mmCIF file of N, CA and C in Angstrom:
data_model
loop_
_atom_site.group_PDB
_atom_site.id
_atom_site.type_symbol
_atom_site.label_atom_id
_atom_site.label_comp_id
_atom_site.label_asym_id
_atom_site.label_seq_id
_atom_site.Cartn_x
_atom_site.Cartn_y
_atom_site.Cartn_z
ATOM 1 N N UNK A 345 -158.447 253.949 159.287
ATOM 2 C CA UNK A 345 -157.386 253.016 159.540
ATOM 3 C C UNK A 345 -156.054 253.736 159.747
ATOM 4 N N UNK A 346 -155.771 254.985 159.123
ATOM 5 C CA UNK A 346 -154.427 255.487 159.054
ATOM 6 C C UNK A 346 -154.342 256.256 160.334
ATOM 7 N N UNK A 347 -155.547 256.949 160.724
ATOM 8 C CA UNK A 347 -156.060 257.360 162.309
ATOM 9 C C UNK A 347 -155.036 256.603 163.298
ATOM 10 N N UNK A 348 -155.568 255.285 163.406
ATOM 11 C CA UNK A 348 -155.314 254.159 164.532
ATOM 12 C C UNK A 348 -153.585 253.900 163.914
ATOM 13 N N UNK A 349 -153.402 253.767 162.940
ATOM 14 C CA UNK A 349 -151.813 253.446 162.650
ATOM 15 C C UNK A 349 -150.603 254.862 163.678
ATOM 16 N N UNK A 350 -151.028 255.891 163.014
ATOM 17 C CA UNK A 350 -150.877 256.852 163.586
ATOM 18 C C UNK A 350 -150.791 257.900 165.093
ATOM 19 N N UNK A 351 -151.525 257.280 165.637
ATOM 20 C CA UNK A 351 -151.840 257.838 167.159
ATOM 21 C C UNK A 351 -151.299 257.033 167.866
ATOM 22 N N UNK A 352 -150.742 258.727 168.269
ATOM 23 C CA UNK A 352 -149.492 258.541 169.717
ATOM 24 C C UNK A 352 -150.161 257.655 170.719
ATOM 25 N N UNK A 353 -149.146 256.591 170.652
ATOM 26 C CA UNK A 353 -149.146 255.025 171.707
ATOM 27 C C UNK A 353 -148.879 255.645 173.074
ATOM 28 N N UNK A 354 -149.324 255.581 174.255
ATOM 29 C CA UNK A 354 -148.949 255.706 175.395
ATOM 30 C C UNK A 354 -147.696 254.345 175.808
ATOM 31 N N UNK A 355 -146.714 254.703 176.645
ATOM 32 C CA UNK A 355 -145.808 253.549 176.990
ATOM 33 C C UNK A 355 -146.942 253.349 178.159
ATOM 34 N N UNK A 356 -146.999 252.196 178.455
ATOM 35 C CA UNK A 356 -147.222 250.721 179.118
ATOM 36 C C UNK A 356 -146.575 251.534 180.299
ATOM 37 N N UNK A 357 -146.770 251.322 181.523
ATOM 38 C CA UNK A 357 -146.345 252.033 182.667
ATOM 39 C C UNK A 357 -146.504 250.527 184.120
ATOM 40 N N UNK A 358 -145.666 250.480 184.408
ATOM 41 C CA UNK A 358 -145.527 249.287 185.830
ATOM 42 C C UNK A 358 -146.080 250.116 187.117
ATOM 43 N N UNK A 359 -147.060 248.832 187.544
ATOM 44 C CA UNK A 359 -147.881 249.540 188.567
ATOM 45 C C UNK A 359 -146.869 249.810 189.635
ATOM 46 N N UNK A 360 -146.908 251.058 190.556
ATOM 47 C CA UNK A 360 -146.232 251.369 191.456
ATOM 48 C C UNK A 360 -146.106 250.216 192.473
ATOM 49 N N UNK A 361 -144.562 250.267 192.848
ATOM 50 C CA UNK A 361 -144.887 249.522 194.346
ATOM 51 C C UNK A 361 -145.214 250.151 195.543
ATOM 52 N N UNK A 362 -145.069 249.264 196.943
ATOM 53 C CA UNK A 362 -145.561 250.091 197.983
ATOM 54 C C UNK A 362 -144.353 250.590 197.853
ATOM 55 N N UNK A 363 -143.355 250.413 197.789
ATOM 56 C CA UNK A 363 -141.755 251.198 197.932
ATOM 57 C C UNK A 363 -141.643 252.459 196.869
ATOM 58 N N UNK A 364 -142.525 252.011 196.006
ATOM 59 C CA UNK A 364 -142.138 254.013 195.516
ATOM 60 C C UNK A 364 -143.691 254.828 195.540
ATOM 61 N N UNK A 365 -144.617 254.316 196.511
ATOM 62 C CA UNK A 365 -145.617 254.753 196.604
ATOM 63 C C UNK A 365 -145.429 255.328 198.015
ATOM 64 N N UNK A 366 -144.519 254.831 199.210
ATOM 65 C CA UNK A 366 -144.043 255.285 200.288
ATOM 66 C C UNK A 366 -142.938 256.280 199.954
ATOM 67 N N UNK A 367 -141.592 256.201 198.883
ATOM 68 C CA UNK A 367 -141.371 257.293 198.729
ATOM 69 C C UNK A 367 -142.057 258.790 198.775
ATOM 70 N N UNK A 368 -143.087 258.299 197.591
ATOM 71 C CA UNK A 368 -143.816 259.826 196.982
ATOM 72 C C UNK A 368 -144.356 260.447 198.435
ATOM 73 N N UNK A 369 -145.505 259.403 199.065
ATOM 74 C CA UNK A 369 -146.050 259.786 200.243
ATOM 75 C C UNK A 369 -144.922 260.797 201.044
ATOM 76 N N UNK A 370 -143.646 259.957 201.422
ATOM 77 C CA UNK A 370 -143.053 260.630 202.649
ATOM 78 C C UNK A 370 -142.748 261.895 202.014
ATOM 79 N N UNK A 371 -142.132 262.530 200.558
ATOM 80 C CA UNK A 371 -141.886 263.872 200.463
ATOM 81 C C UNK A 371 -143.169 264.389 200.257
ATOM 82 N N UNK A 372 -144.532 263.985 199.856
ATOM 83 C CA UNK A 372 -145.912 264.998 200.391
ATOM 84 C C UNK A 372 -145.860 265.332 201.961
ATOM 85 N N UNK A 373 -145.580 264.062 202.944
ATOM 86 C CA UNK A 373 -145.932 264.605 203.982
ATOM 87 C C UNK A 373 -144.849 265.313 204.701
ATOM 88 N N UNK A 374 -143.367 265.386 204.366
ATOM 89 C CA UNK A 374 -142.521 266.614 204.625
ATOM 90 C C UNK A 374 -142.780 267.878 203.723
ATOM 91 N N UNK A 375 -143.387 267.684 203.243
ATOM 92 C CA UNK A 375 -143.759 269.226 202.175
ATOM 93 C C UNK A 375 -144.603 269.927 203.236
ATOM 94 N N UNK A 376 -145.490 269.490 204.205
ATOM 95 C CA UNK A 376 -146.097 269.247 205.277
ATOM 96 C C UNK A 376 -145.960 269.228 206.411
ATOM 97 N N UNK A 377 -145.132 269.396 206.685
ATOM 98 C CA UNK A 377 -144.235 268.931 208.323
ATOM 99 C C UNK A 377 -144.328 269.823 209.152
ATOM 100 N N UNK A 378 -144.448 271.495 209.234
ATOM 101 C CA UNK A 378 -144.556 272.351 210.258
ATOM 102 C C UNK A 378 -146.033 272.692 209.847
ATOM 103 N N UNK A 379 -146.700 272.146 209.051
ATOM 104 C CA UNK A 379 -148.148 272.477 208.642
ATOM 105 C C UNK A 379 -149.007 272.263 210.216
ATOM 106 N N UNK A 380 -149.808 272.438 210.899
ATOM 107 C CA UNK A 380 -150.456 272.021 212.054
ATOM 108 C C UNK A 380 -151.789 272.435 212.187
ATOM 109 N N UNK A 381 -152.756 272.688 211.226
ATOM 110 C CA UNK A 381 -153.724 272.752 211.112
ATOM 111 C C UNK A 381 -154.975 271.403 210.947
ATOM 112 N N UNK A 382 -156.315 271.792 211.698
ATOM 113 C CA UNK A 382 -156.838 270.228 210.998
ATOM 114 C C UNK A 382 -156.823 269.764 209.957
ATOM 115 N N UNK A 383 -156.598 270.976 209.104
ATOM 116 C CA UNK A 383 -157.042 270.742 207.192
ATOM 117 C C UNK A 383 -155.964 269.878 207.102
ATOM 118 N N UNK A 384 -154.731 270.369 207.572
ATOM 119 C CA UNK A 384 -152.727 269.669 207.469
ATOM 120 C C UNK A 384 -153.366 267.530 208.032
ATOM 121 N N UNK A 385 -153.847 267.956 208.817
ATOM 122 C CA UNK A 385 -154.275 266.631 209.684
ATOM 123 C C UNK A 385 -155.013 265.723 208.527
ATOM 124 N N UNK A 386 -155.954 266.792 208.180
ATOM 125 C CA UNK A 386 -157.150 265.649 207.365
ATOM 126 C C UNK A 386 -156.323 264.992 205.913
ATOM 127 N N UNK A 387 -155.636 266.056 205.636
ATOM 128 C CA UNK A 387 -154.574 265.651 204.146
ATOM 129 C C UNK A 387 -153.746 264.507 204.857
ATOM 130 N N UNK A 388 -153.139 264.691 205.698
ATOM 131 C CA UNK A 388 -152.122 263.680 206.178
ATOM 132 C C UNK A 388 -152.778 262.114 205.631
ATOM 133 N N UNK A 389 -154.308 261.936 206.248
ATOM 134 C CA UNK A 389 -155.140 261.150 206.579
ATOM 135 C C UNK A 389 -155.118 260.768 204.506
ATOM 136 N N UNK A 390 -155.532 261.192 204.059
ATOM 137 C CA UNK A 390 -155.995 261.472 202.436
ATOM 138 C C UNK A 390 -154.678 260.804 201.958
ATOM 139 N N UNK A 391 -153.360 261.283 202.420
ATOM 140 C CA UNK A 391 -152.030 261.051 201.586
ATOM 141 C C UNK A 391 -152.245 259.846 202.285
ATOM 142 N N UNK A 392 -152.139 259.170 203.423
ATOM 143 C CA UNK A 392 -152.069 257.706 203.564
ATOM 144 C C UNK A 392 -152.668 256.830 202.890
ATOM 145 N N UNK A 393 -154.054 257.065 202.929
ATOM 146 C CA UNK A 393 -155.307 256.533 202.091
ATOM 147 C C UNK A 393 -154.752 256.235 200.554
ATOM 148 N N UNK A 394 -154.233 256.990 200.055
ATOM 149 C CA UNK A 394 -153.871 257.366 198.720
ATOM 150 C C UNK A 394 -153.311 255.806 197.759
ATOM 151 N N UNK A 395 -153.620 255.402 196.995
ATOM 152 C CA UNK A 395 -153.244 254.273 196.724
ATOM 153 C C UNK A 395 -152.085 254.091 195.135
ATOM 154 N N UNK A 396 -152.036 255.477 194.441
ATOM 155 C CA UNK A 396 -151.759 255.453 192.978
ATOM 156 C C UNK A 396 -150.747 256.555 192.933
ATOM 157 N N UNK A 397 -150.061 256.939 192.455
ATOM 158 C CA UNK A 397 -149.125 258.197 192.307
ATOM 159 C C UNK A 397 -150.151 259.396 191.824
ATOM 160 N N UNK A 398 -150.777 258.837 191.076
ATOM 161 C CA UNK A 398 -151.928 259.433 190.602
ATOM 162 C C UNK A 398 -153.111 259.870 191.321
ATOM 163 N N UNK A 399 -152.823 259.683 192.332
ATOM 164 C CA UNK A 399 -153.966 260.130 193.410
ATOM 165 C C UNK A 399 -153.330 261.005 194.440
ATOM 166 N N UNK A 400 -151.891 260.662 194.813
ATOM 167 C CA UNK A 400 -151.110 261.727 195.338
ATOM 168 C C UNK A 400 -150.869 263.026 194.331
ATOM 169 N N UNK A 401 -150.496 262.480 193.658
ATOM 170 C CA UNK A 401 -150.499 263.860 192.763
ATOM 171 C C UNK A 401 -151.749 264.804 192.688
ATOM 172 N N UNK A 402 -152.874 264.546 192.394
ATOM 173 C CA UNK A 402 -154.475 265.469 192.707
ATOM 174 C C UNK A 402 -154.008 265.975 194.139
ATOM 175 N N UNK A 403 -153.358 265.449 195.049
ATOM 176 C CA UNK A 403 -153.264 266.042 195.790
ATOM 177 C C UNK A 403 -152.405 266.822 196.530
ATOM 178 N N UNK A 404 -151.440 267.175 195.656
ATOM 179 C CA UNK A 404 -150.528 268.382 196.028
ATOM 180 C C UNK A 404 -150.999 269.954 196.059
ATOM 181 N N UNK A 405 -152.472 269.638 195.178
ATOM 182 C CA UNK A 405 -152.947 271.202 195.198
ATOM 183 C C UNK A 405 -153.705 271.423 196.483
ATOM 184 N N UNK A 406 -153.817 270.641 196.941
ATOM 185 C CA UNK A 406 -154.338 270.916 198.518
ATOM 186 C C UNK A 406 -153.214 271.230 199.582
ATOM 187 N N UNK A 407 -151.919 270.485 199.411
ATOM 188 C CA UNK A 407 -151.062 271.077 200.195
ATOM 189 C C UNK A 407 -150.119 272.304 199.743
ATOM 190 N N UNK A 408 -150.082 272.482 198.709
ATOM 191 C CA UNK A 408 -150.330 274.041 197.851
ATOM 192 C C UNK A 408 -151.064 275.070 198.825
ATOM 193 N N UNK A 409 -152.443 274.994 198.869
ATOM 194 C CA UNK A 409 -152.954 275.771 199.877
ATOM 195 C C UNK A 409 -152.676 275.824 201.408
ATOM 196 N N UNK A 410 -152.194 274.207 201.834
ATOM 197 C CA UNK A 410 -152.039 274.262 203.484
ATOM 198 C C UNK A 410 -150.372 275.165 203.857
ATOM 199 N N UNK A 411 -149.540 274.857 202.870
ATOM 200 C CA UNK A 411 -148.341 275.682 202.686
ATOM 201 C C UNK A 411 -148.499 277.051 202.712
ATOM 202 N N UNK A 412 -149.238 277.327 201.800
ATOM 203 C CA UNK A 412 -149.799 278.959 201.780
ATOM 204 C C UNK A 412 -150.358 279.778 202.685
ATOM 205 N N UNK A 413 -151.103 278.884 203.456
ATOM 206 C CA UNK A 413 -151.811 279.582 204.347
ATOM 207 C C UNK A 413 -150.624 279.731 205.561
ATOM 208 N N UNK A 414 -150.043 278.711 205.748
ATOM 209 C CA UNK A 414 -148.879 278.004 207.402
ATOM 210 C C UNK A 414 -147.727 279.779 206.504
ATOM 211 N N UNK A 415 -147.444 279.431 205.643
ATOM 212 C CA UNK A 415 -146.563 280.411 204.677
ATOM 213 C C UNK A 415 -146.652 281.255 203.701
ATOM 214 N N UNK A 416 -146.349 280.984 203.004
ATOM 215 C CA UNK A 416 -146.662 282.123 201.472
ATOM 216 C C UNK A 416 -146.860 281.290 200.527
ATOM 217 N N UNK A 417 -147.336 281.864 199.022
ATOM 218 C CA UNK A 417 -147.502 281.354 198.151
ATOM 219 C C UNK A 417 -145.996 280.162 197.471
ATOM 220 N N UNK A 418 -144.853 281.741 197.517
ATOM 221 C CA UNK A 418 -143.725 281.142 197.133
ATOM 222 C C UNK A 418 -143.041 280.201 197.931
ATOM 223 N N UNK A 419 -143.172 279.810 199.265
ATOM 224 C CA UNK A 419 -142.636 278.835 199.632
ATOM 225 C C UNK A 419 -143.780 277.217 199.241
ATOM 226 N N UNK A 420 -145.121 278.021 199.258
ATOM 227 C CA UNK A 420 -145.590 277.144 198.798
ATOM 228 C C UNK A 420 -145.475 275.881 197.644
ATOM 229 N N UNK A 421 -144.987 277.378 196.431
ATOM 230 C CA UNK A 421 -144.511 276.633 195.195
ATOM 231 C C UNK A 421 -143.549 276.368 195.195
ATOM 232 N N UNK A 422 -142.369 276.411 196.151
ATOM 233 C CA UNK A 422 -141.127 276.061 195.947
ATOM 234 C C UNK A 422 -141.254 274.217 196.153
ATOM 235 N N UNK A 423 -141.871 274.443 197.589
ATOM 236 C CA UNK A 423 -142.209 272.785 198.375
ATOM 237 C C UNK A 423 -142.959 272.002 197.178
ATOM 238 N N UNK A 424 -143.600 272.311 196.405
ATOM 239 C CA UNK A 424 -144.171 271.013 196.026
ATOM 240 C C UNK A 424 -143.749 270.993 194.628
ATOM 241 N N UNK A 425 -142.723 272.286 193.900
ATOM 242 C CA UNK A 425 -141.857 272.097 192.513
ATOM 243 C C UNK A 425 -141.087 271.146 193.321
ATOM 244 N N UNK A 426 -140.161 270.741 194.188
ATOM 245 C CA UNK A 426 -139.369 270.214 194.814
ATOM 246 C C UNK A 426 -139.588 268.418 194.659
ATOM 247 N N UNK A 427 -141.257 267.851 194.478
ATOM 248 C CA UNK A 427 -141.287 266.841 194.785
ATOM 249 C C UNK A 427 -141.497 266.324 193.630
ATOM 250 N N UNK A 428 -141.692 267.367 192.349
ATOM 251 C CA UNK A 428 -142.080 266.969 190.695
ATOM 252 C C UNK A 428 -141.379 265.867 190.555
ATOM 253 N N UNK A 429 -140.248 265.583 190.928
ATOM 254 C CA UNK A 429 -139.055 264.838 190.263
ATOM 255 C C UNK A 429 -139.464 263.161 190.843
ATOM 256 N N UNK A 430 -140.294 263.300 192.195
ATOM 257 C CA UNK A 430 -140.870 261.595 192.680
ATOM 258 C C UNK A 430 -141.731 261.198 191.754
ATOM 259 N N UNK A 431 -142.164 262.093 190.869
ATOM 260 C CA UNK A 431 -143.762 261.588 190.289
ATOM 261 C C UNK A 431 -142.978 261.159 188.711
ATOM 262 N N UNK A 432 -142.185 261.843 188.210
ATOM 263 C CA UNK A 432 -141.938 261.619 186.981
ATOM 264 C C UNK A 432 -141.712 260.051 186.550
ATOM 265 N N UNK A 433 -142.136 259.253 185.651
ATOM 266 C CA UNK A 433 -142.090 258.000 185.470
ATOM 267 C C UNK A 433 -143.448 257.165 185.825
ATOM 268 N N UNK A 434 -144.672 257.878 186.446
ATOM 269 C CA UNK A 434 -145.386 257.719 186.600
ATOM 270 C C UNK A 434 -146.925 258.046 186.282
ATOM 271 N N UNK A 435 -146.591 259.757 185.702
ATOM 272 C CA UNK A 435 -147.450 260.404 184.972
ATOM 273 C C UNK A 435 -147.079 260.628 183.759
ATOM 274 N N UNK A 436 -148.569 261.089 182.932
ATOM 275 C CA UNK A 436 -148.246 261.601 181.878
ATOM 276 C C UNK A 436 -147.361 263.085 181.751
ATOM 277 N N UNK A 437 -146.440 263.070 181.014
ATOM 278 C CA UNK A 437 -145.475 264.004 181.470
ATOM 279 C C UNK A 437 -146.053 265.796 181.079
ATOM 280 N N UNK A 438 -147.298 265.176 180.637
ATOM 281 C CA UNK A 438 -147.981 266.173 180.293
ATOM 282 C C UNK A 438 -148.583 266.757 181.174
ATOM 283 N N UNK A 439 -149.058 266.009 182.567
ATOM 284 C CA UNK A 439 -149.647 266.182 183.893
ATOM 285 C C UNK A 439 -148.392 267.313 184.415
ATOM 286 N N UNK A 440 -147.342 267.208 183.980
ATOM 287 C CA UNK A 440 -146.549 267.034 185.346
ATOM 288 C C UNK A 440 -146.402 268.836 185.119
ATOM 289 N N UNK A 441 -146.359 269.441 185.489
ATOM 290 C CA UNK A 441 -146.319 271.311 185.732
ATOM 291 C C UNK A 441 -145.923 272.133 186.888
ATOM 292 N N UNK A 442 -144.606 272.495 186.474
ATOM 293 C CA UNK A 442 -144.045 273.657 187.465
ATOM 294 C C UNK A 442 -145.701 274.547 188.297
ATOM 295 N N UNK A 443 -145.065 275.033 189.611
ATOM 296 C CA UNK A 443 -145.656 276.362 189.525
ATOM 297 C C UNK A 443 -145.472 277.382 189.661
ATOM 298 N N UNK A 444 -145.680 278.330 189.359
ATOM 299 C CA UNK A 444 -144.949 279.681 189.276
ATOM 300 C C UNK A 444 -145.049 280.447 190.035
#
């Protein structure tokens, strides 16, 4: 019983709208923008599809790699530390991780 009294409550979180679900989208797909590969194409396709912040987010590590490859690692990680700040309020803040 003292278990359940005790354990950290998650806050209650409001489902995204399309208006901050089109935010997040548009800075994935400028993180993206001189990308021109099919892989760049098929993500494009994936980030539209995408329905949850939480599903965009799984998918920044894919444009992690399409960055990397179009560029370098470090511009890589610069572009998508850059977009941490759309997601916050939406994840567990425990999700949320620089990269180095």
């Amino acid at each position: 019983m003292l278990k359940v009294a005790f354990a950290p409550r998650h806050q209650a979180r409001k489902p995204a709208t399309l208006k901050d679900l089109a935010t997040i989208r548009k800075a994935l797909l400028l993180s993206l923008e001189d990308c021109t590969s099919a892989g760049a194409a098929r993500l494009r396709t994936k980030v539209a599809q995408a329905k949850t912040p939480q599903e965009l987010w799984m998918l920044r590590n894919d444009a992690y790699q399409l960055i990397s490859q179009q560029h370098n690692q470090s511009v890589a990680a610069e572009r998508i530390n850059d977009m941490i700040h759309f997601f916050q309020g939406w994840l567990d803040p425990k999700q949320i991780a620089r990269i180095k």
